[in-house]
């Protein structure tokens, strides 16, 4: 075979140069046969022969051998070591030109060749995008949708190219959404649908394409799939149900596409999604709760949903997942409740519906994602709700759990949210009992540490809570404030030029508040605060300068 191959390659070199078509076709057939028998060895010989460079001139729309040449390139480019030589031989540009051919076999082999050469190479795929292959391929899909092999070739290409961010804008300027939905509606086989799903998922990450897919009727297709597959226990059907409902949730992440499907809360899609929540299928419960969390991204939608009983549905769902529940469903339902609790008007309604009690059932959870959403939901609910904040702040079990989570160094999100909730309980309740509970549970240390956070909003929340503690229960908290080195930290915040104006302001308010404690007062005197504060009287921020004057007077009188 080796001798035959060498002869074929020699002959091919001569005929390629002469472009003698009959002899050329015979050589190409022999080469394809050799590749079918031993692709790697044949490819190595081909590379050594210098024939690749001749192929560029053979890739012309007029030549009857073009499809075979493209087929040979597709076969050799299956080998990773042949891809760069194909690029170096200048094959990409003539192959891209051939995508305008009317010949279906040429199109198929050209698509395969380009796909194999650019396989797994983002830089080469980006080059194809810059050469404008996306609109060409979308057009091909529309023209040749009856040709299964060509359709598959286009889908594979879309799947690869859609992974690149630079492709999204080009895809959005074509009618890809319409073509894919049209194709999707025709497919019965699971594998074919799966291929289309693999293209839809990365494309649907783009907001403009989300809206195009919604307008092209993809949602109706997805709802139909859910209805068909929901009761099936076949592996393929379960997979398709998951893919379909996940994609549905993804489409709702775009503001315009979400609002279009909400239709003022009367949309059939919204109604159908609501029916997923009481379902017995975990995947549908999950998708339903995530969809509600996505619909709950503006106040109008949140208010409408709370007024129409969504909270009760979500609480029933959570109830079904308290003992050994599905963590992803717990997380999704808590996400939805957290978002719904953002509008001020919803808070009291959700509190009287018993949301805090429903949420507190998950206090035992050891799963950080659930802990994180639980904390966020409670924090949203008590915002400016003094009675609820006091009730929760006196709940020793909750406060002790918060203090424990404030130390969850492996989970920054949980740690941050626990600190913020601890501070919120004090800020919104302004209750001595709440402060006493937090002091007894060891929460002071964490609030003082929170004042040094890298996030200004968290620093501020901590300082305001600490000022309330100093104003209302200084005697109770005195020892803890001292051991947490509060005064030294305040000194550091005032000296640091990077501290935001509101941090400097609240630090000075807090200095004045702790002067009522003998031991803390002494620490303030020992650290020469007057020097720092007198400089702040010239601060560019008026409030800071004013507070510096007041604080200086207070320190001078007390010294």
Coordinates of C-alpha atoms in Angstrom, one line a residue:
X1 CA 0.0 0.0 0.0
X2 CA 2.9 2.3 0.9
X3 CA 4.3 2.1 -2.7
X4 CA 0.8 2.6 -4.2
X5 CA 0.3 5.6 -2.0
X6 CA 3.7 7.1 -3.0
X7 CA 2.9 6.6 -6.7
X8 CA -0.5 8.1 -6.2
X9 CA 1.0 11.2 -4.5
X10 CA 3.6 11.6 -7.3
X11 CA 0.9 11.3 -10.0
X12 CA -1.4 13.6 -8.1
X13 CA 1.4 16.3 -8.0
X14 CA 1.7 16.1 -11.8
X15 CA -2.0 16.0 -12.6
X16 CA -2.8 18.7 -10.1
X17 CA -0.3 21.0 -11.8
X18 CA -1.7 20.1 -15.2
X19 CA -5.3 20.0 -14.0
X20 CA -6.0 16.9 -16.1
X21 CA -9.4 16.1 -14.8
X22 CA -9.8 12.4 -15.5
X23 CA -6.4 11.5 -14.1
X24 CA -6.9 13.9 -11.2
X25 CA -10.2 12.3 -10.2
X26 CA -8.6 8.9 -10.2
X27 CA -5.8 10.0 -8.0
X28 CA -8.2 11.7 -5.6
X29 CA -10.3 8.5 -5.4
X30 CA -7.1 6.5 -4.5
X31 CA -6.2 9.0 -1.9
X32 CA -9.6 8.9 -0.3
X33 CA -9.4 5.1 -0.3
X34 CA -6.0 5.3 1.4
X35 CA -7.3 7.7 4.0
X36 CA -10.3 5.4 4.8
X37 CA -7.8 2.5 5.4
X38 CA -5.2 4.4 7.5
X39 CA -5.9 8.0 8.0
X40 CA -2.9 9.0 10.2
X41 CA -0.2 7.3 8.1
X42 CA -1.7 8.7 4.8
X43 CA -2.0 12.2 6.3
X44 CA 1.7 12.1 7.4
X45 CA 2.8 11.1 3.8
X46 CA 0.5 13.7 2.3
X47 CA 2.0 16.4 4.5
X48 CA 5.5 15.4 3.5
X49 CA 4.7 15.4 -0.2
X50 CA 3.9 19.2 -0.4
X51 CA 0.6 18.4 -2.1
X52 CA -1.5 20.4 0.4
X53 CA -0.2 23.6 -1.1
X54 CA -1.6 22.5 -4.5
X55 CA -5.0 21.9 -3.1
X56 CA -5.8 25.7 -2.7
X57 CA -5.7 26.0 -6.5
X58 CA -8.0 23.0 -7.0
X59 CA -10.7 24.4 -4.7
X60 CA -12.6 26.3 -7.5
X61 CA -16.4 26.3 -8.0
X62 CA -15.9 25.3 -11.7
X63 CA -13.9 22.1 -11.1
X64 CA -15.8 18.8 -10.9
X65 CA -13.1 17.6 -8.4
X66 CA -13.8 20.3 -5.8
X67 CA -16.0 18.1 -3.6
X68 CA -13.4 15.4 -3.5
X69 CA -10.6 17.8 -2.7
X70 CA -12.6 19.3 0.1
X71 CA -13.5 15.7 1.4
X72 CA -9.7 14.9 1.5
X73 CA -9.0 18.1 3.5
X74 CA -11.9 17.2 5.8
X75 CA -10.4 13.7 6.4
X76 CA -6.8 14.8 6.9
X77 CA -7.9 17.6 9.3
X78 CA -9.4 15.0 11.6
X79 CA -5.7 14.7 12.8
X80 CA -4.7 17.5 15.0
X81 CA -1.1 17.6 13.6
X82 CA -2.6 18.4 10.1
X83 CA -4.6 21.4 11.1
X84 CA -1.9 24.1 11.1
X85 CA -0.4 22.7 7.8
X86 CA -3.8 23.1 6.2
X87 CA -3.9 26.7 7.5
X88 CA -0.4 27.4 6.3
X89 CA -1.3 25.9 2.9
X90 CA -3.8 28.8 2.5
X91 CA -6.8 26.5 2.4
X92 CA -9.2 28.5 4.6
X93 CA -9.9 31.4 2.2
X94 CA -10.8 29.2 -0.9
X95 CA -12.9 26.9 1.4
X96 CA -14.9 29.9 2.7
X97 CA -15.5 31.1 -0.9
X98 CA -17.0 27.7 -1.7
X99 CA -19.7 28.2 0.9
X100 CA -21.4 30.2 -1.8
X101 CA -21.6 27.2 -4.1
X102 CA -25.0 25.8 -5.3
X103 CA -23.6 22.2 -5.3
X104 CA -24.8 20.4 -2.1
X105 CA -22.0 17.9 -2.0
X106 CA -19.4 20.7 -2.3
X107 CA -21.1 22.6 0.5
X108 CA -21.2 19.5 2.7
X109 CA -17.5 18.6 2.2
X110 CA -16.5 22.3 2.5
X111 CA -18.3 22.7 5.8
X112 CA -16.7 19.5 7.1
X113 CA -13.3 20.7 6.0
X114 CA -13.6 24.1 7.7
X115 CA -15.1 22.5 10.8
X116 CA -12.2 20.0 11.2
X117 CA -9.5 22.5 10.5
X118 CA -10.9 25.0 13.0
X119 CA -11.9 22.4 15.5
X120 CA -11.1 23.4 19.1
X121 CA -9.3 26.6 17.9
X122 CA -10.9 29.8 19.1
X123 CA -8.5 31.9 17.0
X124 CA -9.4 30.1 13.8
X125 CA -13.1 30.1 14.6
X126 CA -12.8 33.9 15.2
X127 CA -11.1 34.2 11.8
X128 CA -14.1 32.4 10.2
X129 CA -16.5 34.8 11.9
X130 CA -14.5 37.8 10.6
X131 CA -14.7 36.3 7.1
X132 CA -18.5 36.4 7.4
X133 CA -19.3 32.7 7.5
X134 CA -22.2 33.1 9.9
X135 CA -24.7 34.9 7.6
X136 CA -23.7 32.5 4.8
X137 CA -24.3 29.4 6.9
X138 CA -27.7 30.7 8.2
X139 CA -28.7 31.3 4.6
X140 CA -27.6 27.8 3.7
X141 CA -29.7 26.3 6.5
X142 CA -32.8 28.1 5.1
X143 CA -32.2 27.0 1.5
X144 CA -31.1 23.4 2.2
X145 CA -33.3 22.5 5.2
X146 CA -34.4 19.3 3.4
X147 CA -30.9 18.0 3.2
X148 CA -30.3 16.2 6.5
X149 CA -26.5 16.0 6.1
X150 CA -26.1 19.7 5.3
X151 CA -28.5 20.7 8.1
X152 CA -26.4 18.7 10.5
X153 CA -23.2 20.3 9.2
X154 CA -24.7 23.8 9.8
X155 CA -25.8 22.9 13.3
X156 CA -22.4 21.6 14.3
X157 CA -20.8 24.8 12.9
X158 CA -23.3 27.0 14.8
X159 CA -22.7 25.0 18.0
X160 CA -18.9 25.7 17.7
X161 CA -19.1 29.3 16.7
X162 CA -21.9 30.2 19.2
X163 CA -19.4 29.5 22.0
X164 CA -17.5 32.7 21.0
X165 CA -18.8 36.0 22.3
X166 CA -17.8 37.7 19.1
X167 CA -20.3 35.6 17.1
X168 CA -23.4 36.7 19.0
X169 CA -23.7 40.1 17.3
X170 CA -23.4 38.5 13.9
X171 CA -26.0 35.8 14.8
X172 CA -28.4 38.5 16.1
X173 CA -28.2 40.3 12.7
X174 CA -29.4 37.1 10.8
X175 CA -32.7 35.3 11.0
X176 CA -31.1 32.3 12.9
X177 CA -33.9 32.3 15.5
X178 CA -36.6 31.9 12.9
X179 CA -34.6 29.2 11.0
X180 CA -33.8 27.2 14.2
X181 CA -37.4 27.3 15.5
X182 CA -38.7 26.3 12.1
X183 CA -36.3 23.4 12.1
X184 CA -37.1 22.5 15.7
X185 CA -40.8 22.2 15.0
X186 CA -40.1 19.6 12.2
X187 CA -37.9 17.3 14.4
X188 CA -39.3 14.2 16.0
X189 CA -36.1 12.4 16.8
X190 CA -34.5 13.1 20.2
X191 CA -30.9 13.3 18.8
X192 CA -31.8 15.9 16.2
X193 CA -33.6 18.0 18.8
X194 CA -30.6 17.6 21.1
X195 CA -28.4 19.1 18.4
X196 CA -30.6 22.1 18.0
X197 CA -30.8 22.6 21.8
X198 CA -26.9 22.6 21.8
X199 CA -27.0 25.6 19.4
X200 CA -30.0 27.4 21.1
X201 CA -28.4 27.3 24.6
X202 CA -25.3 29.4 23.9
X203 CA -27.2 31.7 21.5
X204 CA -29.9 32.4 24.1
X205 CA -27.3 33.9 26.4
X206 CA -27.6 37.0 24.2
X207 CA -30.5 39.3 25.1
X208 CA -31.2 40.4 21.5
X209 CA -31.4 36.7 20.4
X210 CA -33.5 35.8 23.4
X211 CA -36.2 38.2 22.2
X212 CA -35.9 36.9 18.6
X213 CA -36.4 33.3 19.8
X214 CA -39.4 34.4 21.9
X215 CA -40.9 36.2 18.8
X216 CA -40.1 33.2 16.6
X217 CA -42.3 31.0 18.9
X218 CA -39.6 28.9 20.7
X219 CA -41.5 29.2 24.0
X220 CA -44.6 27.4 22.6
X221 CA -42.3 24.6 21.3
X222 CA -40.7 24.3 24.8
X223 CA -44.0 24.2 26.6
X224 CA -45.2 21.5 24.3
X225 CA -42.1 19.4 25.0
X226 CA -42.7 19.8 28.7
X227 CA -46.3 18.7 28.4
X228 CA -45.3 15.7 26.3
X229 CA -42.4 14.5 28.5
X230 CA -43.6 15.4 32.0
X231 CA -44.9 11.9 32.9
X232 CA -42.3 9.8 31.0
X233 CA -39.6 7.9 32.8
X234 CA -37.5 7.3 29.7
X235 CA -34.0 8.6 30.0
X236 CA -34.2 10.6 26.8
X237 CA -37.5 12.2 27.7
X238 CA -36.3 13.2 31.2
X239 CA -33.2 14.8 29.6
X240 CA -35.3 16.7 27.1
X241 CA -37.7 17.9 29.8
X242 CA -34.7 19.3 31.7
X243 CA -33.1 20.9 28.6
X244 CA -36.4 22.4 27.5
X245 CA -37.4 23.8 30.9
X246 CA -33.8 25.1 31.5
X247 CA -33.9 26.9 28.2
X248 CA -37.2 28.4 29.1
X249 CA -35.8 29.9 32.3
X250 CA -32.8 31.2 30.3
X251 CA -35.1 33.1 27.9
X252 CA -36.6 34.8 30.9
X253 CA -33.2 36.3 31.9
X254 CA -33.6 38.9 29.2
X255 CA -35.6 42.0 30.4
X256 CA -37.5 42.4 27.1
X257 CA -38.1 38.7 26.5
X258 CA -39.3 38.3 30.2
X259 CA -41.7 41.2 30.0
X260 CA -43.1 40.1 26.7
X261 CA -43.9 36.6 28.2
X262 CA -45.3 38.1 31.5
X263 CA -47.9 40.1 29.5
X264 CA -49.0 41.9 32.7
X265 CA -49.4 38.6 34.5
X266 CA -52.1 37.5 32.1
X267 CA -49.8 35.8 29.6
X268 CA -50.5 32.1 28.8
X269 CA -46.8 31.4 29.2
X270 CA -46.7 32.9 32.7
X271 CA -49.9 31.0 33.6
X272 CA -48.4 27.7 32.4
X273 CA -45.2 28.3 34.4
X274 CA -47.3 28.9 37.5
X275 CA -48.8 25.4 37.0
X276 CA -45.3 23.9 37.2
X277 CA -44.8 24.9 40.9
X278 CA -47.4 22.5 42.4
X279 CA -46.2 19.7 40.0
X280 CA -44.8 16.5 41.4
X281 CA -41.8 16.7 39.0
X282 CA -38.7 18.2 40.7
X283 CA -37.3 19.5 37.4
X284 CA -40.6 21.4 36.8
X285 CA -40.8 22.7 40.3
X286 CA -37.3 24.0 39.9
X287 CA -37.9 25.6 36.6
X288 CA -41.2 27.1 37.8
X289 CA -39.5 28.6 40.9
X290 CA -36.6 30.0 38.8
X291 CA -39.0 31.4 36.3
X292 CA -40.9 33.2 39.0
X293 CA -37.6 34.6 40.4
X294 CA -36.9 35.9 36.8
X295 CA -40.3 37.4 36.4
X296 CA -39.8 39.1 39.8
X297 CA -37.2 41.4 38.5
X298 CA -39.2 44.6 38.6
X299 CA -41.6 46.0 41.1
X300 CA -44.7 45.9 39.0
X301 CA -44.4 42.2 38.3
X302 CA -43.6 41.5 42.0
X303 CA -46.6 43.4 43.2
X304 CA -48.9 41.7 40.7
X305 CA -47.6 38.2 41.6
X306 CA -47.9 38.7 45.4
X307 CA -51.5 40.1 45.0
X308 CA -52.3 37.0 43.0
X309 CA -51.3 34.3 45.5
X310 CA -47.8 33.3 44.3
X311 CA -46.4 33.5 47.8
X312 CA -48.7 30.8 49.0
X313 CA -47.7 28.5 46.1
X314 CA -44.0 29.0 46.8
X315 CA -44.5 28.4 50.6
X316 CA -46.3 25.1 49.8
X317 CA -43.4 24.1 47.5
X318 CA -40.9 24.9 50.3
X319 CA -43.0 22.9 52.7
X320 CA -42.6 19.8 50.5
X321 CA -38.9 20.2 50.6
X322 CA -38.1 20.8 54.3
X323 CA -37.1 17.2 55.3
X324 CA -34.4 15.8 53.0
X325 CA -35.6 18.2 50.3
X326 CA -34.2 18.9 46.9
X327 CA -31.5 21.6 47.5
X328 CA -31.9 23.2 44.0
X329 CA -35.7 23.5 44.5
X330 CA -35.1 25.1 48.0
X331 CA -32.6 27.5 46.5
X332 CA -34.9 28.5 43.6
X333 CA -38.0 29.0 45.8
X334 CA -36.1 31.1 48.3
X335 CA -34.6 33.2 45.4
X336 CA -38.1 33.8 44.1
X337 CA -39.3 34.9 47.6
X338 CA -36.3 37.2 48.1
X339 CA -37.0 39.0 44.8
X340 CA -40.7 39.3 45.6
X341 CA -39.9 40.9 48.9
X342 CA -38.0 43.8 47.4
X343 CA -41.0 46.2 46.8
X344 CA -41.9 48.0 50.0
X345 CA -45.6 47.3 49.5
X346 CA -45.0 43.5 49.4
X347 CA -43.1 43.2 52.7
X348 CA -46.0 43.5 55.1
X349 CA -48.2 41.2 52.9
X350 CA -45.5 38.5 52.8
X351 CA -44.9 38.8 56.6
X352 CA -48.5 38.4 57.4
X353 CA -48.7 35.4 55.0
X354 CA -46.1 33.7 57.2
X355 CA -43.0 33.8 54.9
X356 CA -40.6 34.3 57.8
X357 CA -41.8 31.1 59.5
X358 CA -41.6 29.2 56.2
X359 CA -38.1 30.4 55.6
X360 CA -36.9 29.7 59.2
X361 CA -37.6 26.0 58.7
X362 CA -34.4 25.9 56.6
X363 CA -32.2 27.3 59.4
X364 CA -30.8 23.8 59.9
X365 CA -29.6 23.6 56.3
X366 CA -25.9 22.8 55.8
X367 CA -26.0 23.9 52.2
X368 CA -24.3 27.3 51.6
X369 CA -26.5 28.2 48.5
X370 CA -29.7 27.6 50.6
X371 CA -28.2 29.5 53.6
X372 CA -27.3 32.4 51.3
X373 CA -30.8 32.8 49.9
X374 CA -32.5 32.3 53.3
X375 CA -30.4 35.2 54.7
X376 CA -31.2 37.4 51.7
X377 CA -34.9 36.7 52.0
X378 CA -35.0 37.6 55.7
X379 CA -33.0 40.7 55.1
X380 CA -35.3 41.9 52.4
X381 CA -38.4 41.1 54.5
X382 CA -37.4 43.1 57.6
X383 CA -36.2 46.2 55.7
X384 CA -38.0 49.1 57.5
X385 CA -40.3 46.6 59.2
X386 CA -39.6 47.3 62.9
X387 CA -41.9 44.7 64.4
X388 CA -40.7 41.9 62.2
X389 CA -37.0 42.9 62.8
X390 CA -37.6 42.8 66.6
X391 CA -39.4 39.5 66.5
X392 CA -36.5 37.9 64.5
X393 CA -33.8 39.7 66.5
X394 CA -35.1 38.2 69.7
X395 CA -35.1 34.7 68.2
X396 CA -32.0 33.2 69.9
X397 CA -31.8 30.2 67.6
X398 CA -31.7 32.5 64.6
X399 CA -29.2 34.9 66.1
X400 CA -26.8 32.1 67.2
X401 CA -27.0 30.6 63.7
X402 CA -26.1 34.0 62.2
X403 CA -23.1 34.3 64.5
X404 CA -22.0 30.8 63.5
X405 CA -22.4 31.7 59.8
X406 CA -20.4 35.0 60.3
X407 CA -17.4 32.7 60.6
X408 CA -18.1 30.7 57.4
X409 CA -14.8 31.8 55.9
X410 CA -15.1 29.2 53.1
X411 CA -18.3 30.8 51.9
X412 CA -17.9 34.6 51.5
X413 CA -21.5 35.1 50.4
X414 CA -23.0 33.4 53.5
X415 CA -20.5 35.2 55.7
X416 CA -21.4 38.6 54.2
X417 CA -25.2 38.0 54.3
X418 CA -25.1 36.9 57.9
X419 CA -23.2 40.0 58.9
X420 CA -25.7 42.2 57.0
X421 CA -28.7 40.5 58.5
X422 CA -27.2 40.9 62.0
X423 CA -26.8 44.6 61.4
X424 CA -30.2 44.9 59.8
X425 CA -32.0 43.3 62.8
X426 CA -30.5 46.2 65.0
X427 CA -31.0 49.0 62.4
X428 CA -34.6 48.2 61.7
X429 CA -35.8 47.2 65.2
X430 CA -33.8 49.8 67.2
X431 CA -34.7 47.4 70.1
X432 CA -32.7 47.0 73.3
X433 CA -33.9 43.4 73.5
X434 CA -32.5 42.6 70.1
X435 CA -29.2 44.2 71.0
X436 CA -29.0 42.2 74.2
X437 CA -29.7 38.9 72.3
X438 CA -27.0 39.7 69.8
X439 CA -24.5 40.7 72.6
X440 CA -25.2 37.4 74.5
X441 CA -24.8 35.4 71.3
X442 CA -21.4 36.9 70.6
X443 CA -22.4 39.0 67.6
X444 CA -20.5 42.2 68.5
X445 CA -17.1 41.0 67.3
X446 CA -18.6 40.3 63.9
X447 CA -20.2 43.7 63.5
X448 CA -16.9 45.4 64.4
X449 CA -15.1 43.3 61.9
X450 CA -17.8 44.1 59.3
X451 CA -16.8 47.8 59.7
X452 CA -13.5 47.0 58.0
X453 CA -15.2 45.3 55.0
X454 CA -14.0 46.1 51.5
X455 CA -17.6 47.0 50.6
X456 CA -18.6 50.6 51.7
X457 CA -22.3 49.5 52.0
X458 CA -21.4 46.8 54.5
X459 CA -19.0 49.1 56.5
X460 CA -21.8 51.7 56.7
X461 CA -24.4 49.2 57.8
X462 CA -22.0 48.0 60.6
X463 CA -21.2 51.5 61.8
X464 CA -24.9 52.5 62.0
X465 CA -25.7 49.3 63.9
X466 CA -22.8 49.8 66.3
X467 CA -23.9 53.5 66.9
X468 CA -27.4 52.2 67.9
X469 CA -25.8 49.6 70.2
X470 CA -23.7 52.4 71.8
X471 CA -26.7 54.7 72.2
X472 CA -29.1 52.1 73.5
X473 CA -27.1 49.4 75.4
X474 CA -23.6 50.6 75.9
X475 CA -23.2 49.1 79.3
X476 CA -24.2 45.6 78.0
X477 CA -21.9 45.8 75.0
X478 CA -19.0 47.6 76.5
X479 CA -16.7 44.7 77.2
X480 CA -17.3 43.1 73.8
X481 CA -16.6 46.4 72.0
X482 CA -13.4 46.8 73.9
X483 CA -12.2 43.2 73.1
X484 CA -13.1 43.7 69.5
X485 CA -10.8 46.7 69.4
X486 CA -13.5 49.0 68.1
X487 CA -11.8 52.3 69.0
X488 CA -8.5 51.3 67.2
X489 CA -10.6 50.3 64.1
X490 CA -12.4 53.7 64.2
X491 CA -9.1 55.5 64.4
X492 CA -7.8 53.5 61.4
X493 CA -10.9 54.4 59.4
X494 CA -10.6 58.1 60.1
X495 CA -6.9 58.2 59.3
X496 CA -7.3 56.2 56.0
X497 CA -7.6 58.6 53.1
X498 CA -9.4 56.0 51.1
X499 CA -12.4 55.8 53.6
X500 CA -15.6 57.1 51.9
X501 CA -17.1 60.3 53.4
X502 CA -20.1 58.4 54.9
X503 CA -17.6 56.0 56.6
X504 CA -15.7 59.0 58.2
X505 CA -19.0 60.6 59.2
X506 CA -20.5 57.5 60.9
X507 CA -17.1 56.7 62.5
X508 CA -17.2 60.1 64.3
X509 CA -20.9 59.6 65.3
X510 CA -19.8 56.3 66.8
X511 CA -16.8 57.9 68.7
X512 CA -19.3 60.4 70.3
X513 CA -21.6 57.5 71.2
X514 CA -18.9 55.4 73.0
X515 CA -17.7 58.3 75.2
X516 CA -20.3 57.3 77.8
X517 CA -18.1 54.2 78.6
X518 CA -15.2 54.9 80.9
X519 CA -12.9 52.3 79.4
X520 CA -13.7 53.2 75.8
X521 CA -13.4 56.9 76.6
X522 CA -9.9 56.3 77.9
X523 CA -9.0 54.4 74.7
X524 CA -10.2 57.4 72.7
X525 CA -8.0 59.8 74.7
X526 CA -5.0 57.5 74.5
X527 CA -5.1 57.4 70.7
X528 CA -5.0 61.2 70.2
X529 CA -8.2 61.3 68.2
X530 CA -8.3 65.1 68.4
X531 CA -5.4 65.5 65.9
X532 CA -7.2 63.3 63.3
X533 CA -10.6 65.0 63.8
X534 CA -9.3 68.6 63.6
X535 CA -7.9 67.8 60.2
X536 CA -11.3 66.5 59.1
X537 CA -12.9 69.9 59.8
X538 CA -11.4 71.0 56.5
X539 CA -12.8 68.0 54.6
X540 CA -14.4 68.8 51.2
X541 CA -17.6 67.0 52.2
X542 CA -19.7 69.4 54.3
X543 CA -21.4 66.8 56.4
X544 CA -18.0 65.3 57.3
X545 CA -16.5 68.7 58.2
X546 CA -19.6 69.6 60.3
X547 CA -19.5 66.3 62.2
X548 CA -15.8 66.8 62.8
X549 CA -16.5 70.1 64.5
X550 CA -19.1 68.6 66.7
X551 CA -16.9 65.6 67.5
X552 CA -14.0 67.9 68.3
X553 CA -16.1 69.9 70.7
X554 CA -17.3 66.8 72.4
X555 CA -13.8 65.4 72.8
X556 CA -12.5 68.7 74.1
X557 CA -15.2 69.0 76.7
X558 CA -14.8 65.3 77.8
X559 CA -11.0 65.4 77.9

